[in-house]
């Protein structure tokens, strides 16, 4: 999707308010991702998808519609593994296309898989896409999220974390990301912290990430903390590793998360959404 299309108001333009989630280290990773997407359904009703890794073998399923329509018992059984990421896409007012459903999945030059689920809106999506197309990349969708996936899978670096950082370096705008390889889960948030993303801990040493903490309730996970602006959190067999490669002059959290987008029972930007809404009402009454 280029800037001209966006300004014309094309009905298939991507929206920034989606929902992402991820699970690492649990044998029911895809089922847990499904439950978290169900809890995040308010963030996107157009399409849903899950990608899982089963001992290095990648499985994926995505489609248009609500989470309960896209997935059933059979499709979830076809998503085995201990790592999974999921995505719900925001509704648009016009036509939608299955090709724009996320997560986006691709192979790097070394044959390794990369899957990306994105909540946000890239302001330099057009030049990023043009640069990738000049390198011979063929896009299947009109979303900026696919461009981020290609940037990561084609990036140089000795480790998956290094390639994620290198791929994200040219990306400008809002992004809260669940990124997956065959053996690792990565959570990343833009330096300004526009969109929320948080970390949860599941029993038996497993971890989860989600756009909102309400997603943790259905899987029995405990909210630990927010992913910090500019942080790249790597979760793999060695545990958790936090990288801080990106900084910004100031943080710019989206106020509409508190006013409209998020569920009232969520912790967003480290604060209770319901508490903020009550305080907004109290201040309004005084004014």
XYZ file of C-alpha atoms in Angstrom:
287
model
C 0.000 0.000 0.000
C 1.627 3.245 -1.069
C 1.102 6.719 0.315
C -1.035 7.803 -2.630
C -3.432 4.905 -2.105
C -3.631 5.699 1.582
C -4.416 9.371 0.958
C -7.083 8.467 -1.606
C -8.839 6.512 1.111
C -8.766 3.168 -0.713
C -11.053 0.745 1.138
C -8.318 -1.890 1.420
C -5.861 0.300 3.297
C -4.281 -1.295 6.364
C -5.384 -0.059 9.767
C -3.050 0.386 12.691
C -5.236 -1.103 15.427
C -4.661 -4.834 15.163
C -3.910 -7.395 17.846
C -0.826 -9.604 18.167
C 0.156 -12.419 20.493
C 2.811 -15.059 20.943
C 3.630 -18.115 23.052
C 6.983 -19.743 23.742
C 7.711 -23.021 25.480
C 4.273 -24.580 25.823
C 2.990 -27.746 24.073
C -0.384 -26.064 23.516
C 1.131 -22.942 21.962
C -1.328 -22.654 19.062
C -4.337 -23.324 21.299
C -3.111 -20.648 23.687
C -2.595 -18.255 20.767
C -6.159 -18.963 19.651
C -7.515 -18.120 23.110
C -5.480 -14.932 23.257
C -6.702 -13.864 19.821
C -10.239 -14.516 21.007
C -9.606 -12.120 23.904
C -8.129 -9.594 21.455
C -11.003 -9.880 18.961
C -12.046 -6.278 19.663
C -8.790 -5.140 18.042
C -9.601 -6.741 14.689
C -12.553 -8.534 13.134
C -11.505 -8.764 9.487
C -9.020 -11.647 9.529
C -7.039 -13.872 11.867
C -4.005 -16.118 11.623
C -1.609 -18.307 13.606
C 1.859 -19.650 12.755
C 3.464 -22.367 14.901
C 6.803 -24.152 15.114
C 7.003 -27.837 15.970
C 10.654 -28.815 16.484
C 11.642 -26.572 13.572
C 8.755 -27.501 11.282
C 6.543 -24.497 10.514
C 2.752 -24.673 10.288
C 0.370 -21.831 9.398
C -3.318 -21.133 9.031
C -5.070 -17.817 8.414
C -8.205 -16.486 6.789
C -10.904 -13.852 6.721
C -13.467 -13.587 9.494
C -13.640 -13.755 13.276
C -11.260 -15.939 15.240
C -13.939 -18.574 15.936
C -14.759 -18.721 12.208
C -11.163 -19.030 11.008
C -10.150 -21.731 13.504
C -11.805 -24.929 14.672
C -10.629 -28.110 16.392
C -9.213 -29.577 13.192
C -7.265 -26.487 12.114
C -5.781 -26.085 15.583
C -4.688 -29.724 15.584
C -2.826 -28.933 12.355
C -0.786 -26.288 14.241
C 1.396 -28.354 16.595
C 4.461 -27.062 18.382
C 5.718 -25.163 21.412
C 6.060 -21.745 19.722
C 3.277 -19.769 18.056
C 2.338 -16.232 17.096
C -1.086 -14.894 16.158
C -2.744 -11.832 14.659
C -6.196 -10.285 14.299
C -6.603 -7.646 11.599
C -8.641 -4.496 12.004
C -11.897 -4.222 10.042
C -12.068 -1.902 7.055
C -15.120 -0.157 5.665
C -14.717 -1.679 2.218
C -13.383 -4.779 0.506
C -10.912 -7.047 2.231
C -8.614 -9.712 0.886
C -7.387 -12.971 2.359
C -3.893 -12.161 1.084
C -3.679 -9.356 3.658
C -4.263 -11.695 6.602
C -1.291 -12.031 8.953
C 1.097 -13.309 10.269
C 3.363 -13.009 7.245
C 5.802 -15.840 6.697
C 8.948 -16.152 4.609
C 12.338 -17.837 4.316
C 15.663 -16.080 4.619
C 18.704 -16.697 2.393
C 19.926 -19.312 4.903
C 16.653 -21.231 4.631
C 15.413 -20.171 8.058
C 11.798 -19.135 8.545
C 10.602 -15.750 9.777
C 6.989 -14.998 10.753
C 5.785 -11.508 11.691
C 2.571 -10.236 13.293
C 2.370 -6.432 13.386
C 0.241 -3.851 15.154
C 0.997 -0.362 13.903
C 1.476 1.788 10.832
C 4.782 2.410 9.061
C 5.266 5.973 7.829
C 8.047 4.945 5.428
C 6.292 1.857 4.076
C 6.440 3.111 0.464
C 10.231 3.603 0.194
C 10.821 0.449 2.237
C 8.678 -1.548 -0.183
C 10.289 0.057 -3.217
C 13.740 -0.825 -1.926
C 12.743 -4.442 -1.334
C 11.118 -4.719 -4.763
C 14.329 -3.379 -6.302
C 16.085 -6.339 -4.653
C 13.676 -8.716 -6.380
C 11.163 -9.240 -3.576
C 7.667 -10.099 -4.842
C 4.928 -8.910 -2.483
C 1.736 -10.913 -2.019
C -0.195 -8.274 -0.034
C -0.720 -4.525 0.193
C 0.258 -4.242 3.857
C 3.314 -2.629 5.419
C 3.584 -5.673 7.711
C 4.781 -7.877 4.867
C 7.520 -5.367 4.120
C 8.770 -5.645 7.698
C 8.856 -9.435 7.396
C 10.913 -9.262 4.208
C 13.260 -6.674 5.739
C 13.934 -8.998 8.684
C 14.318 -12.222 6.693
C 16.810 -10.581 4.280
C 18.814 -8.758 6.964
C 22.408 -9.698 7.769
C 23.588 -10.867 11.167
C 25.098 -13.844 12.964
C 21.996 -14.541 15.064
C 18.249 -14.283 14.618
C 18.140 -11.422 17.137
C 20.817 -9.546 15.154
C 18.793 -9.961 11.963
C 15.644 -8.698 13.673
C 17.453 -5.580 14.868
C 19.028 -4.980 11.452
C 15.697 -5.492 9.693
C 13.883 -3.083 11.996
C 16.565 -0.375 11.852
C 15.143 1.357 8.723
C 11.514 1.002 9.856
C 9.880 4.256 10.927
C 6.494 4.612 12.584
C 4.374 2.565 14.940
C 5.087 -1.108 15.457
C 4.439 -3.629 18.172
C 5.612 -6.963 16.828
C 5.452 -10.667 17.545
C 8.259 -12.241 15.518
C 9.022 -15.948 15.315
C 11.710 -18.237 13.965
C 11.807 -22.010 14.192
C 13.294 -21.786 17.698
C 12.691 -18.310 19.118
C 9.996 -15.752 19.863
C 10.810 -12.043 19.707
C 8.732 -9.117 20.953
C 9.648 -5.673 19.600
C 8.222 -2.200 20.124
C 9.009 1.015 18.279
C 11.171 3.612 20.070
C 8.249 6.016 20.552
C 6.056 3.320 22.094
C 2.995 4.228 20.044
C 1.219 0.878 20.453
C 1.059 -1.404 23.483
C 2.761 -4.779 23.937
C 3.215 -6.743 27.141
C 4.897 -9.830 28.550
C 3.204 -12.600 30.499
C 4.493 -15.707 32.257
C 2.747 -19.058 31.979
C 3.285 -21.948 34.370
C 6.230 -24.304 33.829
C 8.510 -21.598 32.497
C 6.574 -20.742 29.340
C 6.034 -17.136 28.230
C 3.445 -15.159 26.322
C 3.297 -11.747 24.678
C 0.177 -9.831 23.701
C -1.116 -6.430 22.671
C -3.160 -6.278 25.885
C -2.918 -8.062 29.216
C -6.552 -9.222 28.975
C -5.259 -11.910 26.596
C -3.378 -13.550 29.471
C -6.482 -14.261 31.534
C -7.803 -17.030 29.276
C -4.529 -18.974 29.380
C -3.761 -18.538 33.061
C -0.725 -16.351 32.445
C 0.501 -13.662 34.807
C 1.110 -10.147 33.530
C 4.800 -9.380 34.096
C 5.485 -6.015 32.459
C 5.244 -3.957 29.302
C 7.731 -4.395 26.504
C 9.557 -1.075 26.716
C 9.650 1.416 23.831
C 12.611 0.559 21.618
C 13.074 -2.841 23.282
C 13.672 -6.098 21.422
C 12.932 -8.978 23.812
C 14.260 -12.368 22.709
C 12.750 -15.535 24.197
C 14.462 -18.823 23.374
C 15.822 -21.971 25.020
C 18.351 -19.837 26.926
C 15.621 -17.742 28.551
C 14.839 -14.053 28.147
C 17.272 -11.525 26.716
C 16.457 -7.831 26.431
C 18.116 -5.686 23.766
C 17.783 -1.893 23.609
C 19.023 -0.989 20.121
C 16.594 1.856 19.425
C 15.968 5.166 21.184
C 13.746 8.183 20.547
C 13.752 11.758 21.876
C 10.381 11.189 23.490
C 7.687 8.585 23.986
C 4.330 9.043 22.259
C 1.789 6.534 23.531
C -1.534 6.579 21.693
C -4.213 8.091 23.956
C -6.947 6.278 22.035
C -5.779 3.005 23.590
C -7.201 4.338 26.864
C -10.185 6.141 25.343
C -11.436 3.591 22.850
C -9.270 0.761 21.498
C -8.350 -1.317 24.540
C -10.541 -3.490 26.732
C -11.260 -1.934 30.161
C -9.858 -4.966 32.000
C -6.456 -4.588 30.312
C -3.215 -3.111 31.555
C -1.966 -0.798 28.807
C 1.230 1.229 29.025
C 1.571 -0.129 32.561
C -1.755 1.325 33.722
C -5.284 0.000 34.177
C -7.494 1.083 31.275
C -10.587 1.144 33.490
C -8.839 3.324 36.093
C -7.786 5.828 33.424
C -11.304 5.980 31.976
C -12.808 6.597 35.405
C -10.297 9.357 36.038
C -11.041 10.917 32.626
C -14.718 10.963 33.596
C -13.946 12.522 36.958
C -11.843 15.247 35.350
C -14.568 15.875 32.769
C -17.128 16.270 35.537
C -14.942 18.846 37.278
C -14.466 20.782 34.067
